[in-house]
CSV table of C-alpha atoms and ligand atoms in Angstrom, one decimal:
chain,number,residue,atom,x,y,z
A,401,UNK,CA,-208.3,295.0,29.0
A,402,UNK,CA,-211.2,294.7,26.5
A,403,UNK,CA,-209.7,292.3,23.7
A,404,UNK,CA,-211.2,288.7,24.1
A,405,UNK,CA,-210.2,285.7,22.1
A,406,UNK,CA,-212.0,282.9,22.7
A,407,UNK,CA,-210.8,279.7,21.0
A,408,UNK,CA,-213.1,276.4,21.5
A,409,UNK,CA,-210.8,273.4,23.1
A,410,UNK,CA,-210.0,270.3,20.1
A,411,UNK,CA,-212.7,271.6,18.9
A,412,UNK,CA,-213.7,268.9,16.8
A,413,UNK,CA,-213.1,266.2,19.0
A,414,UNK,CA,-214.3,267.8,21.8
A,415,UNK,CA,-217.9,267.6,20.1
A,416,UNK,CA,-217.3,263.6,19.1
A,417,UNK,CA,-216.5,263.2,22.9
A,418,UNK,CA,-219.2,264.7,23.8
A,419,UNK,CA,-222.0,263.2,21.8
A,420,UNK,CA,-220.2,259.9,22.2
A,421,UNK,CA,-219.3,259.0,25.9
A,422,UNK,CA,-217.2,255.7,25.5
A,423,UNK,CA,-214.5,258.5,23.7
A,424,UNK,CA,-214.1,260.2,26.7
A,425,UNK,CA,-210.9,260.5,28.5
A,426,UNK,CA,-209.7,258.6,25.2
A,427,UNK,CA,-207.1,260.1,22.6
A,428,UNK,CA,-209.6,260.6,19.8
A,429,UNK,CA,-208.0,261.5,16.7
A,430,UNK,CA,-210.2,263.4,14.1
A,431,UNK,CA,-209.1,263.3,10.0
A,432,UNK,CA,-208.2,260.9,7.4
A,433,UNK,CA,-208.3,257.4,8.5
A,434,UNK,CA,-205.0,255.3,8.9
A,435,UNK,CA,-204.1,253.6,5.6
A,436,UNK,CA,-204.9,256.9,3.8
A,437,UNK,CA,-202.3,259.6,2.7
A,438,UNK,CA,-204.7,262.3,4.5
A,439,UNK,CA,-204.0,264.1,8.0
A,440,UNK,CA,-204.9,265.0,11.2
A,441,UNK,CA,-207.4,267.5,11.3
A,442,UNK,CA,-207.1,267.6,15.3
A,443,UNK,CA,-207.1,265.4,18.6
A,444,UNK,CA,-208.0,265.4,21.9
A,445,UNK,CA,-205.5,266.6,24.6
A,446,UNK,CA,-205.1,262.8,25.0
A,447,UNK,CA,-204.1,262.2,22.1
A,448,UNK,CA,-201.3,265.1,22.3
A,449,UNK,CA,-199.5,263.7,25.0
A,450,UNK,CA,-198.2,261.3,22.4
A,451,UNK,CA,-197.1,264.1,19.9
A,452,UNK,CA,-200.1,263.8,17.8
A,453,UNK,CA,-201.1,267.3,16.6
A,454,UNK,CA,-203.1,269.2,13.6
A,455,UNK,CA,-201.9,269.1,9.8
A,456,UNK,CA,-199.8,265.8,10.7
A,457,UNK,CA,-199.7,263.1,7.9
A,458,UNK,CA,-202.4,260.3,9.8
A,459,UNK,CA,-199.9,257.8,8.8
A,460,UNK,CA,-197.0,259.5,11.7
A,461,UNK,CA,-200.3,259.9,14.2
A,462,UNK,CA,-200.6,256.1,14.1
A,463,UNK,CA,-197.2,255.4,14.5
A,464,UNK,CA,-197.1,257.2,17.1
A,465,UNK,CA,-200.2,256.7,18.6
A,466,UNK,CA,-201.6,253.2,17.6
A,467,UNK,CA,-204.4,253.0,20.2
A,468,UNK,CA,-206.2,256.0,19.1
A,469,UNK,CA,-209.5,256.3,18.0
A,470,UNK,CA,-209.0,257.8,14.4
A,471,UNK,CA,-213.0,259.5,13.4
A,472,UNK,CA,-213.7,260.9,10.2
A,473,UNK,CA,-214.8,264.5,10.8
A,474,UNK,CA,-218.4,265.3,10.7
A,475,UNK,CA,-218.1,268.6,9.4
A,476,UNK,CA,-221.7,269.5,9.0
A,477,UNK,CA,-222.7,269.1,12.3
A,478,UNK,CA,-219.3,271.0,13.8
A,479,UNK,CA,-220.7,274.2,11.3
A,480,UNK,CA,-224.0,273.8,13.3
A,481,UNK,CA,-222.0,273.4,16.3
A,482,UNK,CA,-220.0,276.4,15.8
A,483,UNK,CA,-222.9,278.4,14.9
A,484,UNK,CA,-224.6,277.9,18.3
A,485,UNK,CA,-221.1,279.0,20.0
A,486,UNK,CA,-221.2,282.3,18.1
A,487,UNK,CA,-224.7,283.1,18.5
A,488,UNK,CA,-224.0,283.4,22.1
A,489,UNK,CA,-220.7,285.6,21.8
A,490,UNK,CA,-222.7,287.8,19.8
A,491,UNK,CA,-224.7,288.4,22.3
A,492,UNK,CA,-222.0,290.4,23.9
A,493,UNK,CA,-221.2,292.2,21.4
A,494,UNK,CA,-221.7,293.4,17.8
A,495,UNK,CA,-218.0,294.2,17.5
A,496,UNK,CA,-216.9,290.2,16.5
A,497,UNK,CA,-214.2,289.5,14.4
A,498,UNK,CA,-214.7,285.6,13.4
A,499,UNK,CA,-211.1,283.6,13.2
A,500,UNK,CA,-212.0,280.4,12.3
A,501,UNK,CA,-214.6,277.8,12.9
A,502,UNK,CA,-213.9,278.0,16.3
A,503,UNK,CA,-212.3,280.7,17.6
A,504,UNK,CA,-213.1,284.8,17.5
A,505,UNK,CA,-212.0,287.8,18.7
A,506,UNK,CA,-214.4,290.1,20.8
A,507,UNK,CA,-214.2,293.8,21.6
A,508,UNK,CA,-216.0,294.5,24.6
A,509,UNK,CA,-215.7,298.2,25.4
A,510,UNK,CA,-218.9,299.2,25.4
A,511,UNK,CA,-220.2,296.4,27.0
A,512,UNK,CA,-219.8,296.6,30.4
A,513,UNK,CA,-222.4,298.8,32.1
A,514,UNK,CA,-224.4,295.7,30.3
A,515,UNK,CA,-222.2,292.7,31.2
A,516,UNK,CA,-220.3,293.7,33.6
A,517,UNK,CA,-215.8,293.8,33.7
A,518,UNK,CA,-214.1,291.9,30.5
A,519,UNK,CA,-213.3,289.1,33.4
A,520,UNK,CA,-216.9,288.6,34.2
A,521,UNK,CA,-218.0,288.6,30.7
A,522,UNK,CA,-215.0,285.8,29.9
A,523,UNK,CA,-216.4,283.9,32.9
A,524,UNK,CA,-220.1,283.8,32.0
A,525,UNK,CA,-219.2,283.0,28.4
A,526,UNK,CA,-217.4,279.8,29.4
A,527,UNK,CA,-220.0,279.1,31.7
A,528,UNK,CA,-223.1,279.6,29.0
A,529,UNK,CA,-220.6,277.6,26.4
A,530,UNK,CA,-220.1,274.5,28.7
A,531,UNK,CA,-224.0,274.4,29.8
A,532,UNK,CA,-225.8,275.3,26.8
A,533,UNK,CA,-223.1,273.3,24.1
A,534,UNK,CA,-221.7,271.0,26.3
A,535,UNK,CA,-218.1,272.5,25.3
A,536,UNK,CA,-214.6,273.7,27.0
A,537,UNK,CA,-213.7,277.5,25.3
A,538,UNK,CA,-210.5,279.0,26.5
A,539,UNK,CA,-210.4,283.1,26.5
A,540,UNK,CA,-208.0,285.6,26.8
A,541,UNK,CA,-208.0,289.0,28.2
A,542,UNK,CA,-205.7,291.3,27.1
A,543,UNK,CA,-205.3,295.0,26.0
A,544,UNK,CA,-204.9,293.9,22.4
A,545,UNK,CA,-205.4,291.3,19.7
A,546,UNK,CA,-202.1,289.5,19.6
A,547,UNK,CA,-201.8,289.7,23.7
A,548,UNK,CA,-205.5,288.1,23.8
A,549,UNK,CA,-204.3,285.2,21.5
A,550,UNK,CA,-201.6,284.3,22.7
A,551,UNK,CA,-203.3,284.6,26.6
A,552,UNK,CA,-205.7,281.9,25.3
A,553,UNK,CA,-203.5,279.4,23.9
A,554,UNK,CA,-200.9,279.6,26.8
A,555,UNK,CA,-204.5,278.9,29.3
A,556,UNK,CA,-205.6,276.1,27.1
A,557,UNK,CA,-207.3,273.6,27.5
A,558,UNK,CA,-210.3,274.7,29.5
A,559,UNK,CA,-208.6,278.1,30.4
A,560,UNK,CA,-208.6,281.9,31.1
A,561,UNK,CA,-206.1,284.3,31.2
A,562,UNK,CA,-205.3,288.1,31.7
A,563,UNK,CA,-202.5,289.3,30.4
A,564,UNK,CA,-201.2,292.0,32.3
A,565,UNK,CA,-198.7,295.1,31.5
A,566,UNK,CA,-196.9,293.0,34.3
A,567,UNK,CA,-196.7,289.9,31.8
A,568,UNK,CA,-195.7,291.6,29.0
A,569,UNK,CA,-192.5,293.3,31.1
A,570,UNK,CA,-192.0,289.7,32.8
A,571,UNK,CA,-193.4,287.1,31.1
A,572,UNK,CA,-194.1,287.8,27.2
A,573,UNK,CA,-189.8,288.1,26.6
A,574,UNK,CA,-189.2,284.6,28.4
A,575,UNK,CA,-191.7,282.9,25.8
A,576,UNK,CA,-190.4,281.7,22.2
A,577,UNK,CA,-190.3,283.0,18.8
A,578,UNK,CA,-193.1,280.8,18.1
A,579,UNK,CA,-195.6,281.8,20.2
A,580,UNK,CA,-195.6,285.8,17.8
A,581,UNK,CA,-198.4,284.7,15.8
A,582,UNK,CA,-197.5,284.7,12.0
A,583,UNK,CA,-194.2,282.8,12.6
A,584,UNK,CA,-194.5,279.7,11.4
A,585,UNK,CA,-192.2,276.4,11.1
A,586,UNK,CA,-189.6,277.6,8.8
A,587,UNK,CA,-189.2,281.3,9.9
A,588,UNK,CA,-188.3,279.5,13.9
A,589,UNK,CA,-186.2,277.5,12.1
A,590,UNK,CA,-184.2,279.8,10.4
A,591,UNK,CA,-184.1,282.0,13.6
A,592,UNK,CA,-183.0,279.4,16.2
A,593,UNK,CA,-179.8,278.9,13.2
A,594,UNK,CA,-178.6,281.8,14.4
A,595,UNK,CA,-178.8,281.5,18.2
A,596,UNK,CA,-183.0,283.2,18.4
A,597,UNK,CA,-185.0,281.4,20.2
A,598,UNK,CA,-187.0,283.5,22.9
A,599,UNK,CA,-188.6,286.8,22.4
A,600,UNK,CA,-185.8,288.5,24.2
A,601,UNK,CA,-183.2,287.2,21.8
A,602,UNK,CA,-185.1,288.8,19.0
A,603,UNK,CA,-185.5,292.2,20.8
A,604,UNK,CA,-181.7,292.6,21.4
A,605,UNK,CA,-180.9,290.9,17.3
A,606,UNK,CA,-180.3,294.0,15.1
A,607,UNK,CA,-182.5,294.8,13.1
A,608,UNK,CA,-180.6,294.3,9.9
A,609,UNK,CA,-180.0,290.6,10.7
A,610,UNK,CA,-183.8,290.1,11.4
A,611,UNK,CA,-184.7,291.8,8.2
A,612,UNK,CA,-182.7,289.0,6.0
A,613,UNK,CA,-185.5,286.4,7.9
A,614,UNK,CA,-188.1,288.3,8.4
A,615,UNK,CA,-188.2,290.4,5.3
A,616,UNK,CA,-191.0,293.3,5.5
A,617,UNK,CA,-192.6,291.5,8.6
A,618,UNK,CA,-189.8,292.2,10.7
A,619,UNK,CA,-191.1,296.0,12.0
A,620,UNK,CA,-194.7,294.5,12.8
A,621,UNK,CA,-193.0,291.4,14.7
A,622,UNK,CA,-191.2,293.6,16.5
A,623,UNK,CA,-194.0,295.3,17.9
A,624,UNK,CA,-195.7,292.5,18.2
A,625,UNK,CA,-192.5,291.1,20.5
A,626,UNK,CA,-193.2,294.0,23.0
A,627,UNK,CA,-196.4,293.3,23.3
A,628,UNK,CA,-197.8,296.0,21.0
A,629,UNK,CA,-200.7,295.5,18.3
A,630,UNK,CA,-202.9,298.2,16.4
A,631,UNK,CA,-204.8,296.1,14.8
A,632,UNK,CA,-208.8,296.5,15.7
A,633,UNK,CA,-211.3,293.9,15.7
A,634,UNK,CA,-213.0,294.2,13.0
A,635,UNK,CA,-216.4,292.8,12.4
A,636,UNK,CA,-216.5,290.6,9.0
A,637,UNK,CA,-218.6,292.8,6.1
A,638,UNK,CA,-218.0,290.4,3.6
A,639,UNK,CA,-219.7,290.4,-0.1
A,640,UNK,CA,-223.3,290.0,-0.3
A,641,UNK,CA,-222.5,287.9,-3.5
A,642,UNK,CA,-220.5,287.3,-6.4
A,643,UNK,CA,-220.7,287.3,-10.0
A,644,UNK,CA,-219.6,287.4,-13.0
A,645,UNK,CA,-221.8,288.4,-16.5
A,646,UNK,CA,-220.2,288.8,-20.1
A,647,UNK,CA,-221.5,291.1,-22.9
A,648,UNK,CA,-221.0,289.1,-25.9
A,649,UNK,CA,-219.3,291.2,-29.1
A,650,UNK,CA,-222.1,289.7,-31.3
A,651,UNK,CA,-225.5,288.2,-30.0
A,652,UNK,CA,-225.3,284.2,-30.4
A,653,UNK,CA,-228.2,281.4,-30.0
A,654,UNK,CA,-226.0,278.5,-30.6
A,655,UNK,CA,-226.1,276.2,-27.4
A,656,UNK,CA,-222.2,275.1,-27.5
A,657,UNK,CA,-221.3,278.3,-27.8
A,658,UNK,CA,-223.8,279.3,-24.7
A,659,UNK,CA,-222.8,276.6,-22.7
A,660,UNK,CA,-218.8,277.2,-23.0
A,661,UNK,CA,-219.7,280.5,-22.1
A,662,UNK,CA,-221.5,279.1,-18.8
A,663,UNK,CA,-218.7,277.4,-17.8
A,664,UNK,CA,-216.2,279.5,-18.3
A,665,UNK,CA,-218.1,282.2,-16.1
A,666,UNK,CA,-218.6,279.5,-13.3
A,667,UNK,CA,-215.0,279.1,-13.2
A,668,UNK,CA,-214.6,282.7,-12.8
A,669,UNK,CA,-216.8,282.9,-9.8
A,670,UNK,CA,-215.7,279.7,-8.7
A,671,UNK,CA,-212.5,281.0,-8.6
A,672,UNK,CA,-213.4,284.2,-6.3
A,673,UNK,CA,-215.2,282.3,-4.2
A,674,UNK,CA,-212.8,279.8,-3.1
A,675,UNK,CA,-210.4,283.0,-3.4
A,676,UNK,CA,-213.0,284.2,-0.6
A,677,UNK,CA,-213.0,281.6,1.2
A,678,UNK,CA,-216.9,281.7,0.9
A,679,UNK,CA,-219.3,278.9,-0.7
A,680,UNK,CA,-222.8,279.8,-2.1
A,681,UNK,CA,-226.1,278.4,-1.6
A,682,UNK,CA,-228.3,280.9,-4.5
A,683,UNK,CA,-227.3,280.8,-8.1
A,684,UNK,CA,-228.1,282.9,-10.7
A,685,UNK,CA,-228.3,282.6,-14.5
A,686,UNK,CA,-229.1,285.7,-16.0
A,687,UNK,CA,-229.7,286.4,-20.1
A,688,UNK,CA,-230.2,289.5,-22.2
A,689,UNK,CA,-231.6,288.9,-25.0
A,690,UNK,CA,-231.0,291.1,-28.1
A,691,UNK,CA,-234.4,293.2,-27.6
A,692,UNK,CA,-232.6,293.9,-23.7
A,693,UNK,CA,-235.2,291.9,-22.1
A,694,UNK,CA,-233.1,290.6,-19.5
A,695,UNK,CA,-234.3,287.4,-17.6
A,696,UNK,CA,-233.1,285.8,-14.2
A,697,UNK,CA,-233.5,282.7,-12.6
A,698,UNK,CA,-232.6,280.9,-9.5
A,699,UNK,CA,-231.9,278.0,-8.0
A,700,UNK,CA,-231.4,277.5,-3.8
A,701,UNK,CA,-229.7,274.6,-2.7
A,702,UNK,CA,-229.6,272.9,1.0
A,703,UNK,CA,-226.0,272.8,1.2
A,704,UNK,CA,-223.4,275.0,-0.3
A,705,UNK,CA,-221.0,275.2,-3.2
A,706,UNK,CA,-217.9,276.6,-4.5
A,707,UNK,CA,-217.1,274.0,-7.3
A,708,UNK,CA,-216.9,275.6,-10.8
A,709,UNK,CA,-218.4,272.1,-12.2
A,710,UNK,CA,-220.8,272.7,-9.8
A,711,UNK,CA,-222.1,275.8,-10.7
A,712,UNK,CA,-221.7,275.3,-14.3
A,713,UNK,CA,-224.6,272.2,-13.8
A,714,UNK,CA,-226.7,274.5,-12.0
A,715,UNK,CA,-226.4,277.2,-14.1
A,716,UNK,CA,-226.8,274.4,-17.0
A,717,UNK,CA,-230.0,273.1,-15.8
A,718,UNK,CA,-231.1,276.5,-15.4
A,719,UNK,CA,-230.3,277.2,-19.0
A,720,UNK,CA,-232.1,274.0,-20.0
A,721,UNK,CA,-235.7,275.5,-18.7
A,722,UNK,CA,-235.4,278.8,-20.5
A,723,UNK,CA,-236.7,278.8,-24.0
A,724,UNK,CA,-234.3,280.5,-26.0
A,725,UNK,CA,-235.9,279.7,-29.2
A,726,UNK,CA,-235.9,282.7,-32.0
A,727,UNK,CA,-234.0,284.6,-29.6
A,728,UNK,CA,-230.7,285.8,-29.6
A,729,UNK,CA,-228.8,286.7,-26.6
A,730,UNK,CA,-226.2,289.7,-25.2
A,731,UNK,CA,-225.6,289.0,-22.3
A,732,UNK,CA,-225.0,286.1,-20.2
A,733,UNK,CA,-224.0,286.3,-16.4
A,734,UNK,CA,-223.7,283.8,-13.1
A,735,UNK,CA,-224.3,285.5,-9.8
A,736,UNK,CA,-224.1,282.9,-6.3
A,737,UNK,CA,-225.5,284.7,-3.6
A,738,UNK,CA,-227.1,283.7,-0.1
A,739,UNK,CA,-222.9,283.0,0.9
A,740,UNK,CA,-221.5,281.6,4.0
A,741,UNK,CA,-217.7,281.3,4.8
A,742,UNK,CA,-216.2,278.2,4.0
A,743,UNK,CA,-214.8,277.2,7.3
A,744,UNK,CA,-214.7,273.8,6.4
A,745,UNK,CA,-212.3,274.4,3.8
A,746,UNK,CA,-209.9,271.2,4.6
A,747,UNK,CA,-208.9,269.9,1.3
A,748,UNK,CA,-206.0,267.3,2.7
A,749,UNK,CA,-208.4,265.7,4.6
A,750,UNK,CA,-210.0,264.0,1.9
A,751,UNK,CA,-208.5,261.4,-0.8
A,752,UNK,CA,-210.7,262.9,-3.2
A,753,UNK,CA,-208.7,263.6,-6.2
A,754,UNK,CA,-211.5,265.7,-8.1
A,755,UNK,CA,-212.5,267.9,-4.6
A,756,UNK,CA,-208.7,268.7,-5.0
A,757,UNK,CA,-208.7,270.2,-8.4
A,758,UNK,CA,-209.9,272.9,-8.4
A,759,UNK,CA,-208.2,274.3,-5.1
A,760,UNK,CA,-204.8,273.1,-7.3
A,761,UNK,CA,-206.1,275.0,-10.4
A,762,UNK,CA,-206.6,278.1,-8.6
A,763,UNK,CA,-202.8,277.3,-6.8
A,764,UNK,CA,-201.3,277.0,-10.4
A,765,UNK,CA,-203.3,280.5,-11.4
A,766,UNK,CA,-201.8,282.2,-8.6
A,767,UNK,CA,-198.2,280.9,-9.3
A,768,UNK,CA,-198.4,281.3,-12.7
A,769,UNK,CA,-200.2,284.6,-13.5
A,770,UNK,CA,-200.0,284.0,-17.7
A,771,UNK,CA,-200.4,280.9,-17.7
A,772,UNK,CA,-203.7,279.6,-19.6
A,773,UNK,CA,-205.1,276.9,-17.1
A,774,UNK,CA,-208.7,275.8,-18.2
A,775,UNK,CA,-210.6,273.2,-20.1
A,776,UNK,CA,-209.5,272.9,-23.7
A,777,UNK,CA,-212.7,273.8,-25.1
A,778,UNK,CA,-212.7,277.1,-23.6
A,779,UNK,CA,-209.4,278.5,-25.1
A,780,UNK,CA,-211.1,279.9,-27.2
A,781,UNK,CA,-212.8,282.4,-24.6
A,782,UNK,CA,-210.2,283.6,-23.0
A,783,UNK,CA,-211.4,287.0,-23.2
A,784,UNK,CA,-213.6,286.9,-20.9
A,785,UNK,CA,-212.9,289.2,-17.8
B,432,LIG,N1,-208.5,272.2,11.9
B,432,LIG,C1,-208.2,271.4,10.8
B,432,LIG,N2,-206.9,271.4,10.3
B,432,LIG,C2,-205.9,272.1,10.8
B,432,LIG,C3,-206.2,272.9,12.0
B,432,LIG,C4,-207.5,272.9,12.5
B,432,LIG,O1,-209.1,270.7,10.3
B,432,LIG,N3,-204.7,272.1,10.3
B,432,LIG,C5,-209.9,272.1,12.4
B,432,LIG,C6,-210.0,271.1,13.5
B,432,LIG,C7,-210.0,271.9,14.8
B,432,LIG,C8,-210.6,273.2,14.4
B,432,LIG,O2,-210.2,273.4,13.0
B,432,LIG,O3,-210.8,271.2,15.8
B,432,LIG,C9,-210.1,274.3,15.2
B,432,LIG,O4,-208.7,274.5,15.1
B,432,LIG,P1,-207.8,274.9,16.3
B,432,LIG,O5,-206.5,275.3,15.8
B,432,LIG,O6,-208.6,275.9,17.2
B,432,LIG,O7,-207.6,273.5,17.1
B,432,LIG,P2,-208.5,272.8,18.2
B,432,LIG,O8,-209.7,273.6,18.5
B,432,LIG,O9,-208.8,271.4,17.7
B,432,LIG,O10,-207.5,272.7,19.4
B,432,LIG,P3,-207.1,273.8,20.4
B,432,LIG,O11,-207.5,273.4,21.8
B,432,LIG,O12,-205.6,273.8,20.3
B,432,LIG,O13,-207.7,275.1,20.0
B,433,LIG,MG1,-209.6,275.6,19.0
């Protein structure tokens, strides 16, 4: 039993309750404000006794729950928030597999001549997490990753939970489709059509029939459905930056032509960014000039960025302090570096047509493989890689 998952209670209301007392005991709905076509980015367990729940249109929360406190989210301060809470799982353990904002997987194997057993460790962390950040985690113990999840989201809120070999021969087949993680709204749908709707009815469904819902999923859900899961926790190693640089087939000093270059490298790395899920705080402009002296210069910012308009101003004002004069230049190139994940990455929250735009570009792209999506006045680069 040395899987944890620990999962931070309505996470983001849980921190408006706290640092605001009079919300307390209140359903407290965090997202888009009523009269707006955003949603609910969560709620207090309030606020879920009257069916209000995450991803909901805020215009159904209201209905349903017209005395709630609807809160824009701060999500600044939940980052900082959330990077207390992990500071002090990692000091448990270096083997840490990060979820989400609020919610991580730890391995503790080697951990408990140190710590102690997985139950003490659970124990102290929800201790150290309600005294030191005022907050409610739930954690679950189990042999393996899926086991520990879903032991932490049956304890919830304020919970902890072993799940035993006993659960998974008594327990885990009485439970529904949807508590498998990775079937979502549609897939439960299609399965209660035809008469599945615990995980024992899916155990005794031939496999052929589950194949025609499930498609290539349907060997790992079965596993998964008797409680197996290989999958290790594995520590994120993500990039250390991202780039993108272009030789250019003949060397050019003509600023149009410099600056459509610019931006059609920021949309590049835009685009793998956001792809990552990551947001930068460093970028880069780099030039090689025609002689190969190559040049590089930086700009840090306080808060992070993934926009490609963005980086293209950056990288712009960048440009504009370099004096390029009686030079020509090979090679151009953006690198953003200094990255954090973008855990904040809620774009329905916001009204914000132009926030959206670029998450719908990059939708389009990955829909529509050929298709040529960019600003007009870069058509004429499409060759860049
Ligand atoms: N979140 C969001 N939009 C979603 C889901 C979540 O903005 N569709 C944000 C708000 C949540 C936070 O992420 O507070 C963590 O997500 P969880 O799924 O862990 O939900 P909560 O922590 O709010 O509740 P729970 O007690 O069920 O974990
Ligand atoms: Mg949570």
């Amino acid at each position: 039993m040395d899987i944890l998952h620990c999962d931070l209670d309505a996470f983001y209301a849980s921190v408006e309750q706290r640092d605001n007392p009079d919300l307390r005991g209140k359903p407290v709905i965090i997202g888009a404000l009523p009269g707006s076509r955003g949603v609910v980015a969560t709620c207090s367990y309030e606020a879920r006794k009257y069916g209000v729940h995450s991803a909901m249109p805020v215009s159904t929360a209201f209905k349903l729950c017209p005395e709630g406190i609807f809160i824009k989210p701060n999500i600044p301060k939940y980052i900082a928030v959330s990077e207390k809470v992990f500071s002090i799982l990692e000091e448990y353990t270096p083997l840490i597999e990060k979820i989400s904002v609020d919610e991580a997987f730890l391995n503790v194997e080697g951990c408990h001549t140190l710590f102690g057993s997985s139950l003490e460790i659970a124990l102290e962390i929800k201790k150290r997490v309600k005294e030191e950040i005022g907050l409610t985690i739930s954690i679950g113990i189990a042999d393996n990753k899926f086991l520990a999840k879903l032991a932490s989201s049956l304890s919830k809120p304020d919970g902890l939970l072993m799940f035993t070999p006993d659960m998974v021969q008594k327990l885990l087949p009485t439970l529904p489709v949807q508590k498998i993680w990775g079937i979502g709204p549609n897939t439960v749908k299609s399965l209660n059509n035809i008469g599945i709707y615990t995980i024992e009815d899916l155990l005794k469904t031939e496999k052929n029939i589950l194949n025609r819902i499930l498609g290539s999923n349907t060997d790992f859900i079965l596993q998964l459905a008797e409680g197996k899961d290989t999958r290790p926790v594995e520590p994120y190693q993500g990039a250390k930056s991202v780039s993108q640089e272009i030789t250019l087939p003949i060397d050019i000093n003509n600023m149009e032509e410099i600056n459509k270059i610019l931006l059609r490298l920021s949309i590049k790395v835009g685009e793998r960014l956001r792809g990552e899920k990551l947001q930068a705080k460093t970028i880069t402009l780099k030039l090689r000039f025609s002689d190969f002296t190559t040049l590089n210069r930086s700009q840090t910012l306080d808060e992070p960025v993934d926009k490609n308009l963005v980086i293209f101003e950056i990288a712009h004002s960048l440009l504009k302090k370099i004096n390029i004069k009686g030079k020509k230049i090979r090679l151009i190139g953006i690198k953003t570096s200094n990255l954090v994940g973008n855990i904040a990455e809620q774009p329905n929250l916001f009204d914000f047509k132009a926030d959206n735009l670029d998450q719908t570009v990059d939708e389009l792209k990955a829909r529509f493989p050929s298709a040529k999506i960019m600003p007009a006045s870069l058509l004429k680069y499409d060759n860049i890689k």
